Amino acid sequence: MQTEKNNNKNQRPIYIALGVAAVLLVVIAALYITQSVEMKEVVEEMTIEKNILTEEYQDLAMGYDSLESTSDTLNTMLEKERQKVEHLIEEIKTIKATNASKIREYRKELGTLRGVLKSYVAQIDSLNRLNEELKKENKEYQQRYSQIQNSYKELEDVKTELEDKVEIASRLETTNMSADGLNARGRSTSRTNRIDKIEICFTVKKNLTAPVGIKPFYIRLERPDGQILLRSREDLFEYEGTEINYSAMREIEYGGEETDICIFYDADMGELMPGEYTTDIFADGGNIGRFTFELK
């Protein structure tokens, strides 16, 4: 009996130690389970944070994709920023969710990149406004230019019309046109076999708008058979851009007042024929008179 009492007394500390150990194991297990749950929650939260951060970077990339500028330099800078954001997105995907320091670094970088994006948006908005203003100014300039062109054309038309009127008004006109055959004694005759000269007389009307000064007056005498009476093939003058022959000419000083002029053509023997003759009078590059006369 005494022995059993001694054994029980010796085993009591063991039971106590085992009990304490069991309690410790329970506490440790509880703590482990609690820490495991908390760690799992932390990992899940950090994974969520990583995914959110990734989405925010992707949104930032889309923000850069939506930007477009008319400036080649600005577009080049935007492309560099796009590539930088894409590179960071790939880096974020490769890091562990539990790498809190890296997550913080990328979060801080995100704030910086958002500021850069905001500055680019402001630059592009400013540039777009400037472009709109320039387009508006250019449109107004084009309208003013068109108005000026129209006004200039109208002035040119008026000028041309006035010049035409002045040209018409400055053309010389003739009246009292007549022809007379003269024999060798200077007496009038209409018989072709007795005519030594043909006298062409006319009156140039008053015209104060016509050029004044020494003017050559030309006559062309056309026989009934259509041949032009000539003294020389080299007797030429310009008419409507072409040089043509004249029968006779005379230079007269014209001052704008009514002026009487007579021009003589020396006829060769046998050159004239009976019939109707046509006379054209020229001055200042224009035909200023025409009439016909008869010779027998």
mmCIF file of C-alpha atoms in Angstrom:
data_model
loop_
_atom_site.group_PDB
_atom_site.id
_atom_site.type_symbol
_atom_site.label_atom_id
_atom_site.label_comp_id
_atom_site.label_asym_id
_atom_site.label_seq_id
_atom_site.Cartn_x
_atom_site.Cartn_y
_atom_site.Cartn_z
ATOM 1 C CA MET A 1 0.000 0.000 0.000
ATOM 2 C CA GLN A 2 2.765 2.251 0.949
ATOM 3 C CA THR A 3 4.451 1.476 -2.333
ATOM 4 C CA GLU A 4 1.364 2.372 -4.368
ATOM 5 C CA LYS A 5 1.042 5.627 -2.475
ATOM 6 C CA ASN A 6 4.614 6.426 -3.267
ATOM 7 C CA ASN A 7 4.107 5.607 -6.972
ATOM 8 C CA ASN A 8 1.022 7.798 -7.197
ATOM 9 C CA LYS A 9 2.899 10.561 -5.489
ATOM 10 C CA ASN A 10 5.755 10.257 -7.956
ATOM 11 C CA GLN A 11 3.461 10.242 -11.042
ATOM 12 C CA ARG A 12 1.479 13.338 -10.022
ATOM 13 C CA PRO A 13 4.051 15.834 -11.386
ATOM 14 C CA ILE A 14 4.049 13.912 -14.633
ATOM 15 C CA TYR A 15 0.282 14.244 -14.938
ATOM 16 C CA ILE A 16 0.507 17.903 -14.148
ATOM 17 C CA ALA A 17 3.244 18.399 -16.757
ATOM 18 C CA LEU A 18 1.217 16.487 -19.316
ATOM 19 C CA GLY A 19 -1.830 18.600 -18.523
ATOM 20 C CA VAL A 20 0.141 21.784 -18.874
ATOM 21 C CA ALA A 21 1.624 20.537 -22.145
ATOM 22 C CA ALA A 22 -1.814 19.671 -23.428
ATOM 23 C CA VAL A 23 -3.093 23.113 -22.531
ATOM 24 C CA LEU A 24 -0.076 24.689 -24.216
ATOM 25 C CA LEU A 25 -0.637 22.585 -27.317
ATOM 26 C CA VAL A 26 -4.261 23.689 -27.424
ATOM 27 C CA VAL A 27 -3.246 27.328 -27.018
ATOM 28 C CA ILE A 28 -0.517 27.007 -29.656
ATOM 29 C CA ALA A 29 -2.894 25.283 -32.031
ATOM 30 C CA ALA A 30 -5.489 27.982 -31.449
ATOM 31 C CA LEU A 31 -2.915 30.706 -32.025
ATOM 32 C CA TYR A 32 -1.640 28.966 -35.181
ATOM 33 C CA ILE A 33 -5.112 28.585 -36.537
ATOM 34 C CA THR A 34 -5.901 32.202 -35.700
ATOM 35 C CA GLN A 35 -2.663 33.455 -37.317
ATOM 36 C CA SER A 36 -3.234 31.252 -40.337
ATOM 37 C CA VAL A 37 -6.713 32.710 -40.795
ATOM 38 C CA GLU A 38 -5.401 36.228 -40.311
ATOM 39 C CA MET A 39 -2.518 35.591 -42.721
ATOM 40 C CA LYS A 40 -4.903 34.196 -45.280
ATOM 41 C CA GLU A 41 -7.067 37.260 -44.927
ATOM 42 C CA VAL A 42 -4.021 39.519 -45.284
ATOM 43 C CA VAL A 43 -2.876 37.649 -48.396
ATOM 44 C CA GLU A 44 -6.363 37.886 -49.872
ATOM 45 C CA GLU A 45 -6.489 41.599 -49.121
ATOM 46 C CA MET A 46 -3.070 42.144 -50.661
ATOM 47 C CA THR A 47 -4.050 40.069 -53.695
ATOM 48 C CA ILE A 48 -7.142 42.241 -54.062
ATOM 49 C CA GLU A 49 -4.937 45.336 -53.680
ATOM 50 C CA LYS A 50 -2.597 44.015 -56.385
ATOM 51 C CA ASN A 51 -5.517 43.321 -58.726
ATOM 52 C CA ILE A 52 -6.981 46.774 -58.064
ATOM 53 C CA LEU A 53 -3.585 48.331 -58.691
ATOM 54 C CA THR A 54 -3.292 46.384 -61.949
ATOM 55 C CA GLU A 55 -6.734 47.564 -63.065
ATOM 56 C CA GLU A 56 -5.867 51.141 -62.210
ATOM 57 C CA TYR A 57 -2.703 50.896 -64.298
ATOM 58 C CA GLN A 58 -4.743 49.403 -67.122
ATOM 59 C CA ASP A 59 -7.216 52.292 -66.823
ATOM 60 C CA LEU A 60 -4.250 54.650 -66.986
ATOM 61 C CA ALA A 61 -3.034 52.918 -70.134
ATOM 62 C CA MET A 62 -6.497 53.302 -71.671
ATOM 63 C CA GLY A 63 -6.362 56.974 -70.721
ATOM 64 C CA TYR A 64 -3.166 57.351 -72.740
ATOM 65 C CA ASP A 65 -4.681 55.351 -75.614
ATOM 66 C CA SER A 66 -7.600 57.781 -75.782
ATOM 67 C CA LEU A 67 -5.299 60.788 -76.178
ATOM 68 C CA GLU A 68 -4.454 62.048 -79.646
ATOM 69 C CA SER A 69 -2.753 65.255 -80.675
ATOM 70 C CA THR A 70 -2.043 67.100 -83.914
ATOM 71 C CA SER A 71 1.523 67.608 -82.684
ATOM 72 C CA ASP A 72 3.994 64.930 -83.800
ATOM 73 C CA THR A 73 6.318 65.788 -80.906
ATOM 74 C CA LEU A 74 3.520 65.422 -78.353
ATOM 75 C CA ASN A 75 2.378 62.142 -79.940
ATOM 76 C CA THR A 76 5.910 60.772 -79.593
ATOM 77 C CA MET A 77 5.972 61.677 -75.901
ATOM 78 C CA LEU A 78 2.540 60.095 -75.379
ATOM 79 C CA GLU A 79 3.725 56.882 -77.025
ATOM 80 C CA LYS A 80 6.699 56.710 -74.651
ATOM 81 C CA GLU A 81 4.383 57.112 -71.649
ATOM 82 C CA ARG A 82 2.055 54.399 -73.013
ATOM 83 C CA GLN A 83 4.977 51.987 -73.323
ATOM 84 C CA LYS A 84 6.142 52.838 -69.795
ATOM 85 C CA VAL A 85 2.695 52.101 -68.347
ATOM 86 C CA GLU A 86 2.448 48.817 -70.268
ATOM 87 C CA HIS A 87 5.865 47.796 -68.954
ATOM 88 C CA LEU A 88 4.802 48.557 -65.349
ATOM 89 C CA ILE A 89 1.621 46.505 -65.803
ATOM 90 C CA GLU A 90 3.720 43.499 -66.814
ATOM 91 C CA GLU A 91 5.996 44.033 -63.795
ATOM 92 C CA ILE A 92 3.051 44.212 -61.381
ATOM 93 C CA LYS A 93 1.715 40.926 -62.739
ATOM 94 C CA THR A 94 5.007 39.179 -61.896
ATOM 95 C CA ILE A 95 5.432 40.337 -58.261
ATOM 96 C CA LYS A 96 3.956 38.480 -55.301
ATOM 97 C CA ALA A 97 0.889 39.932 -53.670
ATOM 98 C CA THR A 98 2.687 39.745 -50.291
ATOM 99 C CA ASN A 99 5.468 42.079 -51.485
ATOM 100 C CA ALA A 100 4.002 45.094 -49.715
ATOM 101 C CA SER A 101 6.993 47.365 -50.325
ATOM 102 C CA LYS A 102 6.776 46.875 -54.096
ATOM 103 C CA ILE A 103 3.033 47.384 -54.036
ATOM 104 C CA ARG A 104 3.592 50.680 -52.236
ATOM 105 C CA GLU A 105 6.217 51.708 -54.788
ATOM 106 C CA TYR A 106 3.856 50.987 -57.686
ATOM 107 C CA ARG A 107 1.029 52.796 -55.868
ATOM 108 C CA LYS A 108 3.256 55.865 -55.477
ATOM 109 C CA GLU A 109 4.358 55.634 -59.122
ATOM 110 C CA LEU A 110 0.705 55.444 -60.160
ATOM 111 C CA GLY A 111 0.044 58.814 -58.534
ATOM 112 C CA THR A 112 2.980 60.333 -60.412
ATOM 113 C CA LEU A 113 1.835 58.870 -63.741
ATOM 114 C CA ARG A 114 -1.679 60.162 -63.175
ATOM 115 C CA GLY A 115 -0.240 63.641 -62.703
ATOM 116 C CA VAL A 116 1.713 63.273 -65.949
ATOM 117 C CA LEU A 117 -1.435 62.115 -67.756
ATOM 118 C CA LYS A 118 -3.350 65.080 -66.375
ATOM 119 C CA SER A 119 -0.668 67.455 -67.680
ATOM 120 C CA TYR A 120 -0.856 65.866 -71.140
ATOM 121 C CA VAL A 121 -4.644 66.175 -71.141
ATOM 122 C CA ALA A 122 -4.279 69.871 -70.284
ATOM 123 C CA GLN A 123 -1.699 70.358 -73.065
ATOM 124 C CA ILE A 124 -3.872 68.597 -75.643
ATOM 125 C CA ASP A 125 -6.974 70.552 -74.582
ATOM 126 C CA SER A 126 -5.003 73.780 -74.884
ATOM 127 C CA LEU A 127 -3.647 72.725 -78.272
ATOM 128 C CA ASN A 128 -7.116 71.718 -79.488
ATOM 129 C CA ARG A 129 -8.543 75.061 -78.382
ATOM 130 C CA LEU A 130 -5.719 76.825 -80.178
ATOM 131 C CA ASN A 131 -6.370 74.754 -83.304
ATOM 132 C CA GLU A 132 -10.071 75.602 -83.154
ATOM 133 C CA GLU A 133 -9.235 79.279 -82.806
ATOM 134 C CA LEU A 134 -6.807 79.029 -85.719
ATOM 135 C CA LYS A 135 -9.434 77.225 -87.809
ATOM 136 C CA LYS A 136 -11.939 79.928 -86.965
ATOM 137 C CA GLU A 137 -9.437 82.652 -87.808
ATOM 138 C CA ASN A 138 -8.491 80.848 -91.020
ATOM 139 C CA LYS A 139 -12.150 80.553 -91.989
ATOM 140 C CA GLU A 140 -12.674 84.245 -91.304
ATOM 141 C CA TYR A 141 -9.520 85.023 -93.294
ATOM 142 C CA GLN A 142 -10.727 82.882 -96.189
ATOM 143 C CA GLN A 143 -14.065 84.665 -96.109
ATOM 144 C CA ARG A 144 -12.360 88.068 -96.068
ATOM 145 C CA TYR A 145 -9.990 86.950 -98.802
ATOM 146 C CA SER A 146 -12.927 85.724 -100.883
ATOM 147 C CA GLN A 147 -14.698 89.044 -100.347
ATOM 148 C CA ILE A 148 -11.544 90.916 -101.346
ATOM 149 C CA GLN A 149 -11.177 88.698 -104.415
ATOM 150 C CA ASN A 150 -14.791 89.322 -105.369
ATOM 151 C CA SER A 151 -14.355 93.051 -104.826
ATOM 152 C CA TYR A 152 -11.138 92.988 -106.831
ATOM 153 C CA LYS A 153 -12.854 91.094 -109.629
ATOM 154 C CA GLU A 154 -15.719 93.564 -109.598
ATOM 155 C CA LEU A 155 -13.220 96.424 -109.758
ATOM 156 C CA GLU A 156 -11.391 94.683 -112.593
ATOM 157 C CA ASP A 157 -14.682 94.223 -114.434
ATOM 158 C CA VAL A 158 -15.552 97.879 -113.890
ATOM 159 C CA LYS A 159 -12.039 98.868 -114.962
ATOM 160 C CA THR A 160 -12.265 96.719 -118.081
ATOM 161 C CA GLU A 161 -15.699 98.107 -118.855
ATOM 162 C CA LEU A 162 -14.449 101.658 -118.397
ATOM 163 C CA GLU A 163 -11.379 100.953 -120.508
ATOM 164 C CA ASP A 164 -13.599 99.513 -123.224
ATOM 165 C CA LYS A 165 -15.803 102.578 -123.025
ATOM 166 C CA VAL A 166 -12.768 104.861 -123.127
ATOM 167 C CA GLU A 167 -11.360 102.893 -126.050
ATOM 168 C CA ILE A 168 -14.650 103.128 -127.891
ATOM 169 C CA ALA A 169 -14.973 106.793 -127.006
ATOM 170 C CA SER A 170 -11.392 107.478 -128.127
ATOM 171 C CA ARG A 171 -11.871 105.937 -131.562
ATOM 172 C CA LEU A 172 -11.732 108.446 -134.322
ATOM 173 C CA GLU A 173 -14.751 108.844 -136.582
ATOM 174 C CA THR A 174 -14.952 110.356 -140.039
ATOM 175 C CA THR A 175 -17.606 112.175 -141.981
ATOM 176 C CA ASN A 176 -17.873 114.068 -145.304
ATOM 177 C CA MET A 177 -15.945 111.288 -147.087
ATOM 178 C CA SER A 178 -15.452 111.870 -150.817
ATOM 179 C CA ALA A 179 -13.257 110.849 -153.739
ATOM 180 C CA ASP A 180 -12.330 112.778 -156.870
ATOM 181 C CA GLY A 181 -10.285 111.920 -159.902
ATOM 182 C CA LEU A 182 -7.772 114.609 -160.962
ATOM 183 C CA ASN A 183 -6.059 114.925 -164.336
ATOM 184 C CA ALA A 184 -2.489 116.086 -164.857
ATOM 185 C CA ARG A 185 -3.623 119.728 -164.546
ATOM 186 C CA GLY A 186 -5.353 119.042 -161.225
ATOM 187 C CA ARG A 187 -8.852 119.308 -162.660
ATOM 188 C CA SER A 188 -11.655 116.966 -161.619
ATOM 189 C CA THR A 189 -12.516 114.074 -163.937
ATOM 190 C CA SER A 190 -14.209 110.716 -163.547
ATOM 191 C CA ARG A 191 -12.785 109.147 -166.716
ATOM 192 C CA THR A 192 -10.207 106.508 -165.796
ATOM 193 C CA ASN A 193 -8.047 107.103 -168.901
ATOM 194 C CA ARG A 194 -7.557 110.752 -167.891
ATOM 195 C CA ILE A 195 -7.028 110.373 -164.152
ATOM 196 C CA ASP A 196 -3.544 111.157 -162.866
ATOM 197 C CA LYS A 197 -4.390 111.193 -159.135
ATOM 198 C CA ILE A 198 -7.239 110.127 -156.908
ATOM 199 C CA GLU A 199 -8.017 112.600 -154.150
ATOM 200 C CA ILE A 200 -9.617 111.151 -150.981
ATOM 201 C CA CYS A 201 -10.977 113.761 -148.567
ATOM 202 C CA PHE A 202 -12.722 113.356 -145.245
ATOM 203 C CA THR A 203 -13.338 115.119 -141.954
ATOM 204 C CA VAL A 204 -12.149 113.644 -138.661
ATOM 205 C CA LYS A 205 -14.751 114.430 -136.004
ATOM 206 C CA LYS A 206 -13.950 116.212 -132.774
ATOM 207 C CA ASN A 207 -12.833 113.779 -130.043
ATOM 208 C CA LEU A 208 -11.194 115.098 -126.898
ATOM 209 C CA THR A 209 -10.615 111.583 -125.476
ATOM 210 C CA ALA A 210 -8.541 110.411 -128.462
ATOM 211 C CA PRO A 211 -4.720 110.507 -128.287
ATOM 212 C CA VAL A 212 -3.339 113.714 -129.737
ATOM 213 C CA GLY A 213 -0.170 114.416 -131.692
ATOM 214 C CA ILE A 214 1.231 113.510 -135.079
ATOM 215 C CA LYS A 215 -0.875 110.657 -136.518
ATOM 216 C CA PRO A 216 -0.466 108.696 -139.735
ATOM 217 C CA PHE A 217 -3.710 108.287 -141.722
ATOM 218 C CA TYR A 218 -3.819 105.468 -144.262
ATOM 219 C CA ILE A 219 -6.152 104.763 -147.184
ATOM 220 C CA ARG A 220 -6.703 101.530 -149.082
ATOM 221 C CA LEU A 221 -8.260 101.791 -152.521
ATOM 222 C CA GLU A 222 -9.848 98.632 -153.911
ATOM 223 C CA ARG A 223 -10.563 98.383 -157.651
ATOM 224 C CA PRO A 224 -13.807 96.890 -158.968
ATOM 225 C CA ASP A 225 -11.950 93.592 -159.533
ATOM 226 C CA GLY A 226 -10.927 93.436 -155.844
ATOM 227 C CA GLN A 227 -7.273 94.380 -156.337
ATOM 228 C CA ILE A 228 -5.721 96.887 -153.950
ATOM 229 C CA LEU A 229 -4.017 99.875 -155.583
ATOM 230 C CA LEU A 230 -0.390 100.017 -154.419
ATOM 231 C CA ARG A 231 2.700 102.111 -155.005
ATOM 232 C CA SER A 232 4.965 99.501 -153.362
ATOM 233 C CA ARG A 233 4.633 96.096 -151.737
ATOM 234 C CA GLU A 234 6.694 97.499 -148.879
ATOM 235 C CA ASP A 235 4.061 100.100 -148.023
ATOM 236 C CA LEU A 236 2.712 98.342 -144.912
ATOM 237 C CA PHE A 237 0.975 99.257 -141.658
ATOM 238 C CA GLU A 238 -0.321 97.223 -138.738
ATOM 239 C CA TYR A 239 -4.014 96.465 -138.449
ATOM 240 C CA GLU A 240 -5.497 94.006 -135.938
ATOM 241 C CA GLY A 241 -2.117 92.373 -135.317
ATOM 242 C CA THR A 242 -1.293 91.914 -139.005
ATOM 243 C CA GLU A 243 0.693 94.032 -141.433
ATOM 244 C CA ILE A 244 -1.304 94.980 -144.543
ATOM 245 C CA ASN A 245 -0.617 97.201 -147.545
ATOM 246 C CA TYR A 246 -1.871 100.721 -147.924
ATOM 247 C CA SER A 247 -2.434 102.733 -151.080
ATOM 248 C CA ALA A 248 -1.401 106.118 -149.660
ATOM 249 C CA MET A 249 -0.778 107.776 -146.297
ATOM 250 C CA ARG A 250 -0.356 111.186 -144.747
ATOM 251 C CA GLU A 251 0.779 112.322 -141.317
ATOM 252 C CA ILE A 252 -1.439 114.939 -139.683
ATOM 253 C CA GLU A 253 -1.151 116.684 -136.322
ATOM 254 C CA TYR A 254 -4.425 115.975 -134.555
ATOM 255 C CA GLY A 255 -5.365 117.877 -131.405
ATOM 256 C CA GLY A 256 -8.839 116.505 -130.738
ATOM 257 C CA GLU A 257 -10.661 119.129 -132.781
ATOM 258 C CA GLU A 258 -12.551 118.561 -136.051
ATOM 259 C CA THR A 259 -9.957 118.239 -138.799
ATOM 260 C CA ASP A 260 -10.258 118.141 -142.610
ATOM 261 C CA ILE A 261 -7.810 115.816 -144.361
ATOM 262 C CA CYS A 262 -7.094 114.995 -148.011
ATOM 263 C CA ILE A 263 -4.821 112.168 -149.179
ATOM 264 C CA PHE A 264 -3.716 111.636 -152.790
ATOM 265 C CA TYR A 265 -2.980 108.434 -154.667
ATOM 266 C CA ASP A 266 -0.810 108.702 -157.803
ATOM 267 C CA ALA A 267 -2.264 106.363 -160.395
ATOM 268 C CA ASP A 268 -0.177 104.682 -163.093
ATOM 269 C CA MET A 269 -1.303 104.736 -166.709
ATOM 270 C CA GLY A 270 -3.718 101.873 -167.366
ATOM 271 C CA GLU A 271 -3.967 100.994 -163.657
ATOM 272 C CA LEU A 272 -7.533 102.202 -163.240
ATOM 273 C CA MET A 273 -10.675 100.627 -164.691
ATOM 274 C CA PRO A 274 -14.286 101.750 -164.823
ATOM 275 C CA GLY A 275 -16.569 100.678 -162.001
ATOM 276 C CA GLU A 276 -17.150 101.008 -158.271
ATOM 277 C CA TYR A 277 -14.149 101.601 -155.998
ATOM 278 C CA THR A 278 -14.086 100.977 -152.254
ATOM 279 C CA THR A 279 -12.088 103.226 -149.950
ATOM 280 C CA ASP A 280 -11.088 102.324 -146.368
ATOM 281 C CA ILE A 281 -9.567 104.909 -144.019
ATOM 282 C CA PHE A 282 -7.329 103.846 -141.091
ATOM 283 C CA ALA A 283 -5.838 105.611 -138.058
ATOM 284 C CA ASP A 284 -4.769 104.601 -134.518
ATOM 285 C CA GLY A 285 -4.838 100.935 -135.580
ATOM 286 C CA GLY A 286 -8.535 101.014 -136.498
ATOM 287 C CA ASN A 287 -10.735 101.368 -139.555
ATOM 288 C CA ILE A 288 -12.328 104.802 -139.095
ATOM 289 C CA GLY A 289 -14.286 105.069 -142.333
ATOM 290 C CA ARG A 290 -15.392 103.337 -145.539
ATOM 291 C CA PHE A 291 -17.188 104.545 -148.619
ATOM 292 C CA THR A 292 -17.483 103.814 -152.372
ATOM 293 C CA PHE A 293 -17.231 105.961 -155.490
ATOM 294 C CA GLU A 294 -17.642 105.458 -159.216
ATOM 295 C CA LEU A 295 -15.177 105.960 -162.027
ATOM 296 C CA LYS A 296 -16.024 105.743 -165.724
#
